[in-house]
Amino acid sequence: MSRIGKQPIKIPSGVDIQIEGTSLRVKGPKGELTHQIPDSLELIREDGMLYVKRKSDDRFARSQHGLQRTLIANMVQGVSQGFEKILEVVGVGYRAQMEGSTLVLQAGYSHPVRVKPNPGITIMVEQDQATRATLIKVQGIDKQRVGQQAADIRAVRPPDAYKGKGLRYRGEVIRLKPGKQQAGKGKK
């Protein structure tokens, strides 16, 4: 039995779940998401909890059990609370600003890079007062889309391995390589 798959999903107040055959619709205060569930699984709703059960014990059903439970739990969390990824802009001359809904990045190239948000995603630029760093906040109700949009923004200028300049996730630790002079010391 899947350790993750057998855990119940708590349905918070304000979230409406509709099950129609293999189709699942989750509606909440932040929006609405739909999902198709494999035929080898079934959903059971009991007193404020949602359970994902396997119809059979074949290999495909076992492989999908924990995955589908996690996807449904992410949908419930997304429509009730939403998801957010935060990126930091690190480097002299590196800037981020909004022009309407488009993110404009000055990331060391000869031209500004424009990033349009995907449908259902909002991007905001803020200044962190404590560290004086520029923050890019990516928000939405679909965890996969939020993560993909943040990865696309980070790919514009990933952190440099020598100085650490670039776009990085908040809390990401960059292991810096020693430069030429440091690497050659001690060998004569």
PDB file of C-alpha atoms in Angstrom:
ATOM      1  CA  MET A   1       0.000   0.000   0.000  1.00  0.00           C
ATOM      2  CA  SER A   2       1.285   3.432  -0.899  1.00  0.00           C
ATOM      3  CA  ARG A   3       2.199   5.450   2.190  1.00  0.00           C
ATOM      4  CA  ILE A   4       1.248   8.697   0.472  1.00  0.00           C
ATOM      5  CA  GLY A   5      -1.767   7.300  -1.398  1.00  0.00           C
ATOM      6  CA  LYS A   6      -3.552   6.026   1.695  1.00  0.00           C
ATOM      7  CA  GLN A   7      -3.471   9.399   3.471  1.00  0.00           C
ATOM      8  CA  PRO A   8      -6.774  11.285   3.353  1.00  0.00           C
ATOM      9  CA  ILE A   9      -7.086  14.732   1.791  1.00  0.00           C
ATOM     10  CA  LYS A  10      -8.755  17.247   4.113  1.00  0.00           C
ATOM     11  CA  ILE A  11     -11.279  19.422   2.275  1.00  0.00           C
ATOM     12  CA  PRO A  12     -11.159  22.959   3.740  1.00  0.00           C
ATOM     13  CA  SER A  13     -14.268  25.091   4.031  1.00  0.00           C
ATOM     14  CA  GLY A  14     -15.033  27.076   0.893  1.00  0.00           C
ATOM     15  CA  VAL A  15     -13.710  24.337  -1.415  1.00  0.00           C
ATOM     16  CA  ASP A  16     -16.245  22.433  -3.531  1.00  0.00           C
ATOM     17  CA  ILE A  17     -15.303  19.078  -5.085  1.00  0.00           C
ATOM     18  CA  GLN A  18     -17.377  17.479  -7.855  1.00  0.00           C
ATOM     19  CA  ILE A  19     -16.664  13.919  -8.985  1.00  0.00           C
ATOM     20  CA  GLU A  20     -18.207  12.837 -12.298  1.00  0.00           C
ATOM     21  CA  GLY A  21     -16.914   9.422 -13.333  1.00  0.00           C
ATOM     22  CA  THR A  22     -13.168   9.863 -13.903  1.00  0.00           C
ATOM     23  CA  SER A  23     -13.385  13.660 -14.018  1.00  0.00           C
ATOM     24  CA  LEU A  24     -12.648  15.758 -10.934  1.00  0.00           C
ATOM     25  CA  ARG A  25     -13.456  19.461 -10.578  1.00  0.00           C
ATOM     26  CA  VAL A  26     -12.139  21.426  -7.590  1.00  0.00           C
ATOM     27  CA  LYS A  27     -13.532  24.920  -7.059  1.00  0.00           C
ATOM     28  CA  GLY A  28     -12.435  27.366  -4.365  1.00  0.00           C
ATOM     29  CA  PRO A  29     -12.067  31.048  -3.549  1.00  0.00           C
ATOM     30  CA  LYS A  30      -8.955  31.453  -5.781  1.00  0.00           C
ATOM     31  CA  GLY A  31     -10.264  29.611  -8.845  1.00  0.00           C
ATOM     32  CA  GLU A  32     -11.190  26.294 -10.395  1.00  0.00           C
ATOM     33  CA  LEU A  33      -9.121  23.301 -11.575  1.00  0.00           C
ATOM     34  CA  THR A  34     -10.065  20.072 -13.360  1.00  0.00           C
ATOM     35  CA  HIS A  35      -8.279  16.722 -13.528  1.00  0.00           C
ATOM     36  CA  GLN A  36      -8.784  13.318 -15.154  1.00  0.00           C
ATOM     37  CA  ILE A  37      -8.269  10.324 -12.877  1.00  0.00           C
ATOM     38  CA  PRO A  38      -7.174   6.918 -14.270  1.00  0.00           C
ATOM     39  CA  ASP A  39      -9.830   4.204 -14.416  1.00  0.00           C
ATOM     40  CA  SER A  40      -7.847   2.045 -11.983  1.00  0.00           C
ATOM     41  CA  LEU A  41      -8.479   4.521  -9.130  1.00  0.00           C
ATOM     42  CA  GLU A  42     -11.622   5.781  -7.444  1.00  0.00           C
ATOM     43  CA  LEU A  43     -12.381   8.744  -5.197  1.00  0.00           C
ATOM     44  CA  ILE A  44     -14.447   8.402  -2.032  1.00  0.00           C
ATOM     45  CA  ARG A  45     -15.697  11.435  -0.092  1.00  0.00           C
ATOM     46  CA  GLU A  46     -16.545  10.942   3.598  1.00  0.00           C
ATOM     47  CA  ASP A  47     -17.241  13.645   6.219  1.00  0.00           C
ATOM     48  CA  GLY A  48     -14.921  16.388   4.975  1.00  0.00           C
ATOM     49  CA  MET A  49     -12.191  14.016   3.741  1.00  0.00           C
ATOM     50  CA  LEU A  50     -11.353  12.683   0.286  1.00  0.00           C
ATOM     51  CA  TYR A  51      -9.787   9.229  -0.114  1.00  0.00           C
ATOM     52  CA  VAL A  52      -8.039   7.841  -3.199  1.00  0.00           C
ATOM     53  CA  LYS A  53      -8.570   4.058  -3.454  1.00  0.00           C
ATOM     54  CA  ARG A  54      -7.237   1.486  -5.909  1.00  0.00           C
ATOM     55  CA  LYS A  55      -9.723  -0.745  -7.731  1.00  0.00           C
ATOM     56  CA  SER A  56      -7.078  -3.402  -8.377  1.00  0.00           C
ATOM     57  CA  ASP A  57      -3.547  -4.173  -7.283  1.00  0.00           C
ATOM     58  CA  ASP A  58      -1.915  -4.195 -10.709  1.00  0.00           C
ATOM     59  CA  ARG A  59       1.335  -2.375 -11.378  1.00  0.00           C
ATOM     60  CA  PHE A  60      -0.202   0.681 -13.082  1.00  0.00           C
ATOM     61  CA  ALA A  61      -2.705   1.254 -10.258  1.00  0.00           C
ATOM     62  CA  ARG A  62       0.053   1.013  -7.645  1.00  0.00           C
ATOM     63  CA  SER A  63       2.258   3.460  -9.570  1.00  0.00           C
ATOM     64  CA  GLN A  64      -0.575   6.004  -9.912  1.00  0.00           C
ATOM     65  CA  HIS A  65      -1.945   5.780  -6.366  1.00  0.00           C
ATOM     66  CA  GLY A  66       0.449   8.156  -4.569  1.00  0.00           C
ATOM     67  CA  LEU A  67       0.896  10.410  -7.608  1.00  0.00           C
ATOM     68  CA  GLN A  68      -2.824  11.053  -8.109  1.00  0.00           C
ATOM     69  CA  ARG A  69      -3.379  11.651  -4.382  1.00  0.00           C
ATOM     70  CA  THR A  70      -0.586  14.268  -4.389  1.00  0.00           C
ATOM     71  CA  LEU A  71      -1.934  15.955  -7.538  1.00  0.00           C
ATOM     72  CA  ILE A  72      -5.423  16.189  -6.021  1.00  0.00           C
ATOM     73  CA  ALA A  73      -4.023  17.515  -2.710  1.00  0.00           C
ATOM     74  CA  ASN A  74      -2.102  20.182  -4.668  1.00  0.00           C
ATOM     75  CA  MET A  75      -5.308  21.154  -6.480  1.00  0.00           C
ATOM     76  CA  VAL A  76      -7.163  21.555  -3.176  1.00  0.00           C
ATOM     77  CA  GLN A  77      -4.315  23.641  -1.721  1.00  0.00           C
ATOM     78  CA  GLY A  78      -4.067  25.717  -4.902  1.00  0.00           C
ATOM     79  CA  VAL A  79      -7.715  26.781  -5.044  1.00  0.00           C
ATOM     80  CA  SER A  80      -7.791  27.529  -1.302  1.00  0.00           C
ATOM     81  CA  GLN A  81      -4.353  29.123  -0.620  1.00  0.00           C
ATOM     82  CA  GLY A  82      -2.472  29.272  -3.925  1.00  0.00           C
ATOM     83  CA  PHE A  83       1.215  28.688  -4.621  1.00  0.00           C
ATOM     84  CA  GLU A  84       4.138  31.100  -4.774  1.00  0.00           C
ATOM     85  CA  LYS A  85       7.777  30.891  -5.879  1.00  0.00           C
ATOM     86  CA  ILE A  86      10.193  33.726  -5.103  1.00  0.00           C
ATOM     87  CA  LEU A  87      13.319  34.496  -7.132  1.00  0.00           C
ATOM     88  CA  GLU A  88      16.114  36.892  -6.166  1.00  0.00           C
ATOM     89  CA  VAL A  89      17.979  39.121  -8.611  1.00  0.00           C
ATOM     90  CA  VAL A  90      21.665  39.145  -7.598  1.00  0.00           C
ATOM     91  CA  GLY A  91      24.353  41.168  -9.376  1.00  0.00           C
ATOM     92  CA  VAL A  92      25.464  44.716 -10.085  1.00  0.00           C
ATOM     93  CA  GLY A  93      23.356  46.179 -12.878  1.00  0.00           C
ATOM     94  CA  TYR A  94      20.845  43.311 -12.840  1.00  0.00           C
ATOM     95  CA  ARG A  95      17.294  44.685 -12.617  1.00  0.00           C
ATOM     96  CA  ALA A  96      13.712  43.512 -12.866  1.00  0.00           C
ATOM     97  CA  GLN A  97      10.603  45.629 -13.439  1.00  0.00           C
ATOM     98  CA  MET A  98       7.055  45.232 -14.660  1.00  0.00           C
ATOM     99  CA  GLU A  99       5.626  46.814 -17.802  1.00  0.00           C
ATOM    100  CA  GLY A 100       1.933  46.057 -17.540  1.00  0.00           C
ATOM    101  CA  SER A 101       1.808  42.292 -16.997  1.00  0.00           C
ATOM    102  CA  THR A 102       5.169  41.644 -18.720  1.00  0.00           C
ATOM    103  CA  LEU A 103       8.369  41.156 -16.702  1.00  0.00           C
ATOM    104  CA  VAL A 104      11.369  43.067 -18.105  1.00  0.00           C
ATOM    105  CA  LEU A 105      14.809  41.825 -17.000  1.00  0.00           C
ATOM    106  CA  GLN A 106      18.166  43.542 -17.346  1.00  0.00           C
ATOM    107  CA  ALA A 107      20.387  40.513 -16.808  1.00  0.00           C
ATOM    108  CA  GLY A 108      23.765  41.380 -18.272  1.00  0.00           C
ATOM    109  CA  TYR A 109      22.761  41.056 -21.922  1.00  0.00           C
ATOM    110  CA  SER A 110      22.924  43.862 -24.486  1.00  0.00           C
ATOM    111  CA  HIS A 111      19.125  43.907 -24.598  1.00  0.00           C
ATOM    112  CA  PRO A 112      16.305  43.648 -22.047  1.00  0.00           C
ATOM    113  CA  VAL A 113      14.620  40.240 -21.786  1.00  0.00           C
ATOM    114  CA  ARG A 114      10.812  40.272 -21.708  1.00  0.00           C
ATOM    115  CA  VAL A 115       8.915  37.426 -20.043  1.00  0.00           C
ATOM    116  CA  LYS A 116       5.151  37.170 -20.506  1.00  0.00           C
ATOM    117  CA  PRO A 117       3.286  35.261 -17.799  1.00  0.00           C
ATOM    118  CA  ASN A 118       1.524  32.038 -18.770  1.00  0.00           C
ATOM    119  CA  PRO A 119      -2.281  31.910 -18.385  1.00  0.00           C
ATOM    120  CA  GLY A 120      -3.299  31.770 -14.720  1.00  0.00           C
ATOM    121  CA  ILE A 121       0.044  33.112 -13.469  1.00  0.00           C
ATOM    122  CA  THR A 122       0.738  36.524 -11.937  1.00  0.00           C
ATOM    123  CA  ILE A 123       4.232  37.976 -11.634  1.00  0.00           C
ATOM    124  CA  MET A 124       5.147  40.783  -9.214  1.00  0.00           C
ATOM    125  CA  VAL A 125       8.433  42.604  -8.556  1.00  0.00           C
ATOM    126  CA  GLU A 126       9.191  43.820  -5.037  1.00  0.00           C
ATOM    127  CA  GLN A 127      12.147  45.241  -3.132  1.00  0.00           C
ATOM    128  CA  ASP A 128      13.224  43.353   0.026  1.00  0.00           C
ATOM    129  CA  GLN A 129      13.959  45.956   2.690  1.00  0.00           C
ATOM    130  CA  ALA A 130      16.169  43.737   4.855  1.00  0.00           C
ATOM    131  CA  THR A 131      18.591  42.521   2.164  1.00  0.00           C
ATOM    132  CA  ARG A 132      17.892  45.299  -0.383  1.00  0.00           C
ATOM    133  CA  ALA A 133      17.519  42.630  -3.066  1.00  0.00           C
ATOM    134  CA  THR A 134      14.988  42.688  -5.884  1.00  0.00           C
ATOM    135  CA  LEU A 135      12.449  39.872  -5.583  1.00  0.00           C
ATOM    136  CA  ILE A 136      10.341  38.359  -8.352  1.00  0.00           C
ATOM    137  CA  LYS A 137       7.173  36.660  -7.043  1.00  0.00           C
ATOM    138  CA  VAL A 138       5.422  34.097  -9.244  1.00  0.00           C
ATOM    139  CA  GLN A 139       1.914  33.215  -8.015  1.00  0.00           C
ATOM    140  CA  GLY A 140      -0.915  30.997  -9.199  1.00  0.00           C
ATOM    141  CA  ILE A 141      -3.258  28.151  -8.299  1.00  0.00           C
ATOM    142  CA  ASP A 142      -1.582  25.384 -10.348  1.00  0.00           C
ATOM    143  CA  LYS A 143       1.637  24.205  -8.676  1.00  0.00           C
ATOM    144  CA  GLN A 144       3.122  22.825 -11.889  1.00  0.00           C
ATOM    145  CA  ARG A 145       2.544  26.030 -13.864  1.00  0.00           C
ATOM    146  CA  VAL A 146       3.964  28.199 -11.076  1.00  0.00           C
ATOM    147  CA  GLY A 147       7.097  26.057 -10.899  1.00  0.00           C
ATOM    148  CA  GLN A 148       7.509  26.016 -14.682  1.00  0.00           C
ATOM    149  CA  GLN A 149       7.121  29.805 -14.969  1.00  0.00           C
ATOM    150  CA  ALA A 150       9.695  30.320 -12.180  1.00  0.00           C
ATOM    151  CA  ALA A 151      12.104  27.919 -13.913  1.00  0.00           C
ATOM    152  CA  ASP A 152      11.653  29.785 -17.213  1.00  0.00           C
ATOM    153  CA  ILE A 153      12.483  33.097 -15.520  1.00  0.00           C
ATOM    154  CA  ARG A 154      15.527  31.583 -13.773  1.00  0.00           C
ATOM    155  CA  ALA A 155      16.748  30.169 -17.107  1.00  0.00           C
ATOM    156  CA  VAL A 156      17.189  33.731 -18.449  1.00  0.00           C
ATOM    157  CA  ARG A 157      20.364  34.043 -16.330  1.00  0.00           C
ATOM    158  CA  PRO A 158      21.112  31.102 -13.974  1.00  0.00           C
ATOM    159  CA  PRO A 159      23.489  31.847 -11.077  1.00  0.00           C
ATOM    160  CA  ASP A 160      27.148  32.104 -12.064  1.00  0.00           C
ATOM    161  CA  ALA A 161      29.417  29.454 -10.502  1.00  0.00           C
ATOM    162  CA  TYR A 162      32.254  31.924  -9.795  1.00  0.00           C
ATOM    163  CA  LYS A 163      30.586  35.113  -8.527  1.00  0.00           C
ATOM    164  CA  GLY A 164      27.026  33.921  -7.808  1.00  0.00           C
ATOM    165  CA  LYS A 165      25.424  36.597 -10.009  1.00  0.00           C
ATOM    166  CA  GLY A 166      22.135  35.836 -11.720  1.00  0.00           C
ATOM    167  CA  LEU A 167      18.575  34.823 -10.912  1.00  0.00           C
ATOM    168  CA  ARG A 168      18.134  32.310  -8.115  1.00  0.00           C
ATOM    169  CA  TYR A 169      15.342  30.860  -6.026  1.00  0.00           C
ATOM    170  CA  ARG A 170      14.987  32.358  -2.559  1.00  0.00           C
ATOM    171  CA  GLY A 171      16.944  30.163  -0.159  1.00  0.00           C
ATOM    172  CA  GLU A 172      18.917  28.446  -2.953  1.00  0.00           C
ATOM    173  CA  VAL A 173      22.516  27.817  -1.937  1.00  0.00           C
ATOM    174  CA  ILE A 174      25.100  28.364  -4.657  1.00  0.00           C
ATOM    175  CA  ARG A 175      28.468  26.634  -4.156  1.00  0.00           C
ATOM    176  CA  LEU A 176      31.024  28.974  -5.637  1.00  0.00           C
ATOM    177  CA  LYS A 177      34.088  27.585  -7.417  1.00  0.00           C
ATOM    178  CA  PRO A 178      37.493  29.035  -6.601  1.00  0.00           C
ATOM    179  CA  GLY A 179      39.001  31.242  -9.286  1.00  0.00           C
ATOM    180  CA  LYS A 180      42.261  30.567 -11.159  1.00  0.00           C
ATOM    181  CA  GLN A 181      44.520  32.041  -8.487  1.00  0.00           C
ATOM    182  CA  GLN A 182      42.899  30.159  -5.608  1.00  0.00           C
ATOM    183  CA  ALA A 183      42.852  26.837  -7.457  1.00  0.00           C
ATOM    184  CA  GLY A 184      46.584  26.927  -8.213  1.00  0.00           C
ATOM    185  CA  LYS A 185      47.898  27.925  -4.759  1.00  0.00           C
ATOM    186  CA  GLY A 186      49.993  25.451  -2.851  1.00  0.00           C
ATOM    187  CA  LYS A 187      51.279  23.519  -5.860  1.00  0.00           C
ATOM    188  CA  LYS A 188      54.942  24.194  -6.718  1.00  0.00           C
TER     189      LYS A 188
END
